[in-house]
Amino acid sequence: MIGITIAAAFSLIISMVLMPPLIKLLYRFKFGQEVRDDGPEGHKTKQGTPTMGGIVIILGAVVGYFGSHLVLWLIQPTASGPTASGLLVMFLFVGMGCVGFLDDFIKIYKRRSLGLRSGAKMIGQAIVGVGFAYGVTQFPNGYGYTPAAPQLSFLRDFGPPLMLGVFIIWALFLIVGFSNAVNLTDGLDGLATGAVILSLAAYVIIGNWQLRQSCVEALTSSCYTVRDPLDLAVVASAVLGSCIGFLWFNAPPAKIFMGDTGSLALGGLIVGLAITTRTQLLLLLIGGLFVIITMSVMIQITSFRLTGKRVFRMAPLQHHFELKGWAETTIVIRFWIIQGLFMAIAIGLFYLEWMPS
């Protein structure tokens, strides 16, 4: 459990220390946000605000994760190092961040609000996602547990095993869908960052609980067969600490945006944690706000194509409320509350399912 605390502390410090010089560097090279012409009028003031803050989120989290393992090894040389589950989730996190970085760089270089073409972006996400999805079905430990089983899961695995190809497609669907959902949510200062922090807090709790109730420790009817629950909690904690450091500078009025570098990385990370903790469908609650915002876009597009009418004044949903006259900070805080309620429901269900009947 000390590793969870060390990881969060390291990543928080790194994020807080590196963010100011990154902001100055991005200003110097004019690496600023390009605002869409059809966006809310109030967003014109955000034009030129430095983006690609996700670079420091990723760097802080990587240092926090590996730094915590180094400190534990120095304290106790017999301590286990990074695990297959933790490394695969970090691979997904960094890999999706690299795809997002290319997208951000093209936007800035060509001075437009659109970066990578959708096909190229999808190929990049697919390469990283397929590598992760295949990897989590490999690397069994001494008890035969792999980082994930090729099955569907809600509060734990259920149903028959899927064919490997089907499981990879399912995992890729989750990765692409949720990374884009976080990207859609990243439209107001601090909104996506705060919501991600709440989701990661849920996975710190889940990983810690699965460790305490692991089948390796006590073989009971309600134990968990998760391969590396503690290390997954360390991963979640490292990224959580880095996001808190970033939020200090991303809170309204934002001095920097995470960009696709951060949103794609964080969306992929949350799915990676869901797959390796065997809580894939619980993700609909743990990331409830992201689901709602994505649904608002789908409803808007479907309604306009079928009827020529819009359900919302503008999609994603947060912009609808902007056009209704809500202050940006009001929207952000209320949406954080909604995400917090979803998280509480998810943790409650997780705990109730475990309780002996």
Coordinates of C-alpha atoms in Angstrom, one line a residue:
M1 CA 0.0 0.0 0.0
I2 CA 3.0 2.3 0.5
G3 CA 3.7 2.0 -3.2
I4 CA 0.3 3.5 -4.0
T5 CA 1.1 6.6 -1.9
I6 CA 4.7 6.9 -3.2
A7 CA 3.5 6.7 -6.8
A8 CA 0.9 9.4 -6.3
A9 CA 3.3 11.7 -4.5
F10 CA 6.1 11.3 -7.1
S11 CA 3.8 11.9 -10.1
L12 CA 2.1 14.9 -8.4
I13 CA 5.5 16.6 -7.7
I14 CA 6.8 15.9 -11.2
S15 CA 3.6 17.3 -12.8
M16 CA 3.6 20.4 -10.6
V17 CA 7.3 21.1 -11.2
L18 CA 7.4 20.5 -15.0
M19 CA 4.1 22.2 -15.9
P20 CA 5.2 25.8 -15.6
P21 CA 8.3 25.5 -17.8
L22 CA 6.3 23.5 -20.3
I23 CA 3.7 26.3 -20.5
K24 CA 6.5 28.9 -21.1
L25 CA 8.1 26.7 -23.8
L26 CA 4.8 26.2 -25.6
Y27 CA 4.1 29.9 -25.5
R28 CA 7.6 30.6 -26.9
F29 CA 7.0 28.3 -29.8
K30 CA 3.3 29.4 -30.2
F31 CA 2.1 25.8 -29.7
G32 CA -1.4 27.0 -28.8
Q33 CA -4.9 25.7 -29.1
E34 CA -6.8 26.2 -32.4
V35 CA -10.4 27.0 -31.6
R36 CA -13.1 25.7 -34.0
D37 CA -15.0 28.5 -35.8
D38 CA -18.4 26.8 -35.1
G39 CA -17.7 26.5 -31.4
P40 CA -19.3 28.6 -28.6
E41 CA -18.5 32.3 -29.0
G42 CA -16.9 32.4 -25.5
H43 CA -14.2 30.0 -26.6
K44 CA -12.6 32.6 -28.8
T45 CA -10.7 33.8 -25.8
K46 CA -9.1 30.3 -25.5
Q47 CA -7.4 30.7 -28.8
G48 CA -3.6 30.3 -28.4
T49 CA -3.7 28.8 -25.0
P50 CA -0.9 26.2 -24.8
T51 CA -2.0 22.6 -25.5
M52 CA -0.3 19.2 -25.3
G53 CA -0.2 19.3 -21.4
G54 CA -0.8 15.6 -21.6
I55 CA 3.0 15.3 -22.2
V56 CA 3.6 16.1 -18.5
I57 CA 0.7 14.0 -17.3
I58 CA 2.3 11.0 -19.1
L59 CA 5.8 11.8 -17.9
G60 CA 4.8 12.4 -14.3
A61 CA 2.8 9.1 -14.3
V62 CA 5.7 7.1 -15.7
V63 CA 8.1 8.5 -13.2
G64 CA 5.7 8.0 -10.4
Y65 CA 5.0 4.3 -11.3
F66 CA 8.6 3.3 -11.8
G67 CA 9.9 5.6 -9.1
S68 CA 7.6 3.9 -6.5
H69 CA 9.0 0.5 -7.5
L70 CA 12.6 1.8 -7.2
V71 CA 11.9 3.2 -3.7
L72 CA 10.3 -0.1 -2.6
W73 CA 13.2 -2.0 -4.0
L74 CA 15.7 0.2 -2.1
I75 CA 13.7 -0.3 1.1
Q76 CA 13.1 -4.0 0.6
P77 CA 15.3 -5.6 -2.1
T78 CA 13.0 -8.7 -2.1
A79 CA 10.0 -6.6 -3.2
S80 CA 8.5 -7.5 -6.5
G81 CA 9.1 -5.1 -9.4
P82 CA 6.7 -3.9 -12.1
T83 CA 4.2 -6.6 -13.2
A84 CA 3.0 -7.7 -16.6
S85 CA -0.4 -6.2 -15.9
G86 CA 1.0 -2.8 -14.8
L87 CA 3.5 -2.7 -17.7
L88 CA 0.8 -3.5 -20.3
V89 CA -1.6 -0.8 -19.0
M90 CA 1.3 1.7 -19.0
F91 CA 2.1 0.6 -22.6
L92 CA -1.5 1.4 -23.6
F93 CA -1.4 4.7 -21.7
V94 CA 1.8 5.9 -23.4
G95 CA 1.0 4.4 -26.8
M96 CA -2.4 6.2 -27.0
G97 CA -0.6 9.4 -25.8
C98 CA 1.8 9.1 -28.7
V99 CA -1.1 8.9 -31.2
G100 CA -2.6 11.9 -29.5
F101 CA 0.7 13.8 -29.7
L102 CA 0.8 13.3 -33.4
D103 CA -2.7 14.6 -33.7
D104 CA -1.9 17.7 -31.6
F105 CA 1.4 18.4 -33.4
I106 CA -0.4 18.4 -36.8
K107 CA -3.1 20.7 -35.5
I108 CA -0.4 23.2 -34.3
Y109 CA 1.9 22.8 -37.3
K110 CA -0.8 23.4 -39.8
R111 CA -2.7 25.9 -37.7
R112 CA -6.1 24.1 -37.9
S113 CA -8.5 22.6 -35.4
L114 CA -8.3 19.1 -37.0
G115 CA -5.1 17.0 -36.8
L116 CA -4.7 13.5 -38.0
R117 CA -7.2 12.3 -40.5
S118 CA -9.7 9.9 -39.0
G119 CA -8.3 6.9 -40.9
A120 CA -4.7 7.5 -39.7
K121 CA -5.8 8.2 -36.2
M122 CA -7.8 4.9 -36.2
I123 CA -4.8 3.0 -37.5
G124 CA -2.6 4.3 -34.7
Q125 CA -5.2 3.5 -32.0
A126 CA -5.7 0.0 -33.5
I127 CA -1.9 -0.8 -33.5
V128 CA -1.6 0.2 -29.8
G129 CA -5.0 -1.4 -28.8
V130 CA -4.4 -4.7 -30.5
G131 CA -0.9 -5.0 -29.0
F132 CA -2.4 -4.4 -25.5
A133 CA -5.4 -6.7 -26.1
Y134 CA -3.2 -9.6 -27.2
G135 CA -0.7 -9.0 -24.4
V136 CA -3.2 -9.2 -21.6
T137 CA -4.1 -12.8 -22.6
Q138 CA -0.5 -13.8 -22.3
F139 CA 2.1 -13.9 -19.4
P140 CA 0.4 -16.3 -16.9
N141 CA 1.9 -16.2 -13.4
G142 CA 2.6 -19.1 -11.1
Y143 CA -1.1 -19.6 -10.5
G144 CA -2.0 -19.5 -14.2
Y145 CA -3.6 -16.1 -14.0
T146 CA -3.1 -13.8 -17.0
P147 CA -3.5 -10.0 -16.9
A148 CA -7.0 -10.5 -18.4
A149 CA -9.1 -13.4 -19.4
P150 CA -10.7 -13.4 -22.9
Q151 CA -14.2 -13.0 -21.4
L152 CA -16.7 -10.3 -20.8
S153 CA -16.7 -8.9 -17.3
F154 CA -18.9 -6.6 -15.1
L155 CA -17.9 -7.0 -11.4
R156 CA -15.8 -10.0 -12.4
D157 CA -15.5 -12.3 -15.4
F158 CA -18.7 -14.0 -16.6
G159 CA -19.8 -16.2 -19.5
P160 CA -17.8 -18.5 -21.8
P161 CA -14.4 -17.4 -23.0
L162 CA -14.4 -15.5 -26.3
M163 CA -12.3 -16.4 -29.3
L164 CA -9.1 -14.5 -29.1
G165 CA -9.9 -12.5 -32.2
V166 CA -13.4 -11.6 -30.9
F167 CA -11.9 -10.5 -27.6
I168 CA -9.3 -8.3 -29.3
I169 CA -12.1 -6.6 -31.4
W170 CA -14.1 -6.1 -28.2
A171 CA -11.1 -4.6 -26.3
L172 CA -10.3 -2.4 -29.3
F173 CA -13.9 -1.1 -29.4
L174 CA -13.7 -0.1 -25.8
I175 CA -10.3 1.5 -26.2
V176 CA -11.2 3.6 -29.2
G177 CA -14.6 4.4 -27.9
F178 CA -13.5 5.5 -24.4
S179 CA -10.4 7.4 -25.6
N180 CA -12.6 9.4 -27.9
A181 CA -15.2 9.9 -25.1
V182 CA -12.6 11.5 -22.9
N183 CA -11.6 13.6 -25.9
L184 CA -15.2 14.8 -26.3
T185 CA -15.4 15.7 -22.6
D186 CA -12.3 17.8 -22.8
G187 CA -14.1 20.9 -23.9
L188 CA -14.2 23.0 -20.8
D189 CA -11.4 24.0 -18.4
G190 CA -10.8 21.2 -15.9
L191 CA -13.9 19.2 -16.9
A192 CA -12.2 16.0 -18.3
T193 CA -9.3 16.2 -15.8
G194 CA -11.6 16.2 -12.8
A195 CA -13.8 13.4 -14.1
V196 CA -10.7 11.3 -14.9
I197 CA -9.4 11.8 -11.4
L198 CA -12.7 10.4 -9.9
S199 CA -12.6 7.4 -12.2
L200 CA -8.9 6.7 -11.3
A201 CA -9.8 7.0 -7.6
A202 CA -12.4 4.2 -8.1
Y203 CA -9.7 2.0 -9.6
V204 CA -7.3 2.6 -6.7
I205 CA -10.1 1.4 -4.4
I206 CA -11.0 -1.6 -6.6
G207 CA -7.4 -2.7 -7.0
N208 CA -6.7 -2.4 -3.3
W209 CA -9.9 -4.3 -2.4
Q210 CA -9.1 -7.1 -5.0
L211 CA -5.7 -7.5 -3.4
R212 CA -7.2 -8.0 0.1
Q213 CA -9.7 -10.5 -1.3
S214 CA -7.3 -12.2 -3.8
C215 CA -7.7 -16.0 -4.4
V216 CA -3.9 -16.2 -3.9
E217 CA -4.4 -15.1 -0.2
A218 CA -7.6 -17.0 0.6
L219 CA -9.5 -19.3 -1.8
T220 CA -13.1 -18.5 -1.1
S221 CA -16.2 -18.3 -3.2
S222 CA -16.0 -14.5 -3.4
C223 CA -12.2 -14.1 -4.0
Y224 CA -10.8 -12.4 -7.1
T225 CA -8.5 -14.0 -9.7
V226 CA -7.0 -10.7 -10.8
R227 CA -3.3 -11.2 -11.6
D228 CA -1.7 -8.0 -10.2
P229 CA -4.3 -6.0 -8.3
L230 CA -1.8 -4.0 -6.2
D231 CA 0.3 -3.0 -9.2
L232 CA -2.9 -1.9 -11.0
A233 CA -3.7 0.3 -8.0
V234 CA -0.2 1.8 -8.2
V235 CA -0.7 2.6 -11.9
A236 CA -4.0 4.3 -11.2
S237 CA -2.5 6.2 -8.3
A238 CA 0.5 7.4 -10.4
V239 CA -1.8 8.8 -13.1
L240 CA -4.2 10.2 -10.5
G241 CA -1.4 12.2 -8.9
S242 CA -0.2 13.5 -12.2
C243 CA -3.7 14.5 -13.2
I244 CA -4.1 16.4 -9.9
G245 CA -0.9 18.3 -10.6
F246 CA -2.1 19.1 -14.1
L247 CA -5.5 20.2 -12.8
W248 CA -3.8 23.0 -10.8
F249 CA -3.0 24.7 -14.1
N250 CA -6.0 23.4 -16.1
A251 CA -8.6 24.8 -13.6
P252 CA -10.6 27.8 -15.0
P253 CA -9.3 29.9 -16.5
A254 CA -6.9 27.2 -17.9
K255 CA -3.3 28.1 -18.5
I256 CA -2.8 24.9 -20.5
F257 CA -4.9 22.2 -22.1
M258 CA -4.2 18.4 -22.1
G259 CA -4.9 18.1 -25.8
D260 CA -5.4 14.8 -27.6
T261 CA -2.0 13.8 -26.1
G262 CA -3.7 13.6 -22.7
S263 CA -7.3 12.7 -23.5
L264 CA -6.5 9.7 -25.7
A265 CA -3.9 8.5 -23.2
L266 CA -6.3 8.8 -20.2
G267 CA -9.2 7.2 -22.1
G268 CA -7.0 4.3 -23.1
L269 CA -5.7 4.0 -19.5
I270 CA -9.1 3.8 -17.9
V271 CA -10.1 1.0 -20.4
G272 CA -6.9 -0.8 -19.6
L273 CA -7.6 -0.8 -15.9
A274 CA -11.2 -1.9 -16.6
I275 CA -10.0 -4.9 -18.6
T276 CA -7.2 -6.0 -16.2
T277 CA -9.4 -5.6 -13.1
R278 CA -12.2 -7.6 -14.8
T279 CA -14.7 -4.7 -14.6
Q280 CA -15.3 -3.9 -18.3
L281 CA -19.0 -3.2 -18.2
L282 CA -18.8 -1.5 -14.8
L283 CA -16.9 1.1 -16.8
L284 CA -20.3 2.4 -17.9
L285 CA -20.7 3.7 -14.4
I286 CA -17.1 4.4 -13.4
G287 CA -16.9 6.6 -16.5
G288 CA -20.6 7.6 -16.5
L289 CA -20.0 11.2 -17.4
F290 CA -18.0 10.3 -20.5
V291 CA -20.7 7.9 -21.6
I292 CA -23.4 10.6 -21.2
I293 CA -21.4 13.2 -23.2
T294 CA -20.7 10.7 -26.0
M295 CA -24.4 9.7 -26.1
S296 CA -25.3 13.4 -26.5
V297 CA -23.1 13.6 -29.6
M298 CA -24.6 10.4 -31.0
I299 CA -28.2 11.6 -30.4
Q300 CA -27.4 14.9 -32.0
I301 CA -26.0 13.4 -35.1
T302 CA -28.7 10.8 -35.5
S303 CA -31.5 13.3 -34.9
F304 CA -30.1 15.7 -37.5
R305 CA -29.6 13.1 -40.1
L306 CA -33.0 11.6 -39.7
T307 CA -35.2 14.6 -39.1
G308 CA -33.0 17.6 -39.9
K309 CA -33.5 18.9 -36.3
R310 CA -31.1 19.1 -33.4
V311 CA -32.0 17.9 -29.9
F312 CA -29.4 20.0 -28.2
R313 CA -28.3 23.6 -29.0
M314 CA -24.8 22.2 -29.5
A315 CA -23.1 18.9 -28.8
P316 CA -21.2 17.7 -26.8
L317 CA -23.6 18.2 -23.9
Q318 CA -21.4 20.7 -22.0
H319 CA -21.7 23.2 -24.9
H320 CA -25.5 22.9 -24.8
F321 CA -25.5 24.3 -21.3
E322 CA -23.0 27.0 -22.3
L323 CA -25.4 28.3 -24.9
K324 CA -28.2 28.2 -22.3
G325 CA -26.2 30.7 -20.3
W326 CA -24.6 28.5 -17.6
A327 CA -21.2 29.8 -16.4
E328 CA -18.3 27.5 -17.4
T329 CA -17.4 26.9 -13.8
T330 CA -21.0 26.0 -12.9
I331 CA -21.1 23.4 -15.7
V332 CA -17.7 21.9 -14.7
I333 CA -18.6 21.6 -11.0
R334 CA -22.1 20.1 -11.6
F335 CA -20.7 17.6 -14.1
W336 CA -18.0 16.6 -11.6
I337 CA -20.9 16.0 -9.1
I338 CA -22.6 13.8 -11.6
Q339 CA -19.4 11.8 -12.2
G340 CA -18.9 11.5 -8.5
L341 CA -22.4 10.0 -8.1
F342 CA -21.7 7.5 -10.9
M343 CA -18.4 6.6 -9.2
A344 CA -20.1 6.1 -5.8
I345 CA -22.8 3.8 -7.4
A346 CA -20.1 1.8 -9.1
I347 CA -18.1 1.3 -5.9
G348 CA -21.3 0.4 -4.0
L349 CA -22.2 -2.3 -6.5
F350 CA -18.7 -3.6 -6.5
Y351 CA -18.7 -4.0 -2.7
L352 CA -22.3 -5.4 -2.5
E353 CA -21.5 -8.1 -5.1
W354 CA -18.6 -9.2 -3.0
M355 CA -20.5 -9.4 0.3
P356 CA -21.2 -13.0 1.3
S357 CA -24.9 -13.8 1.0

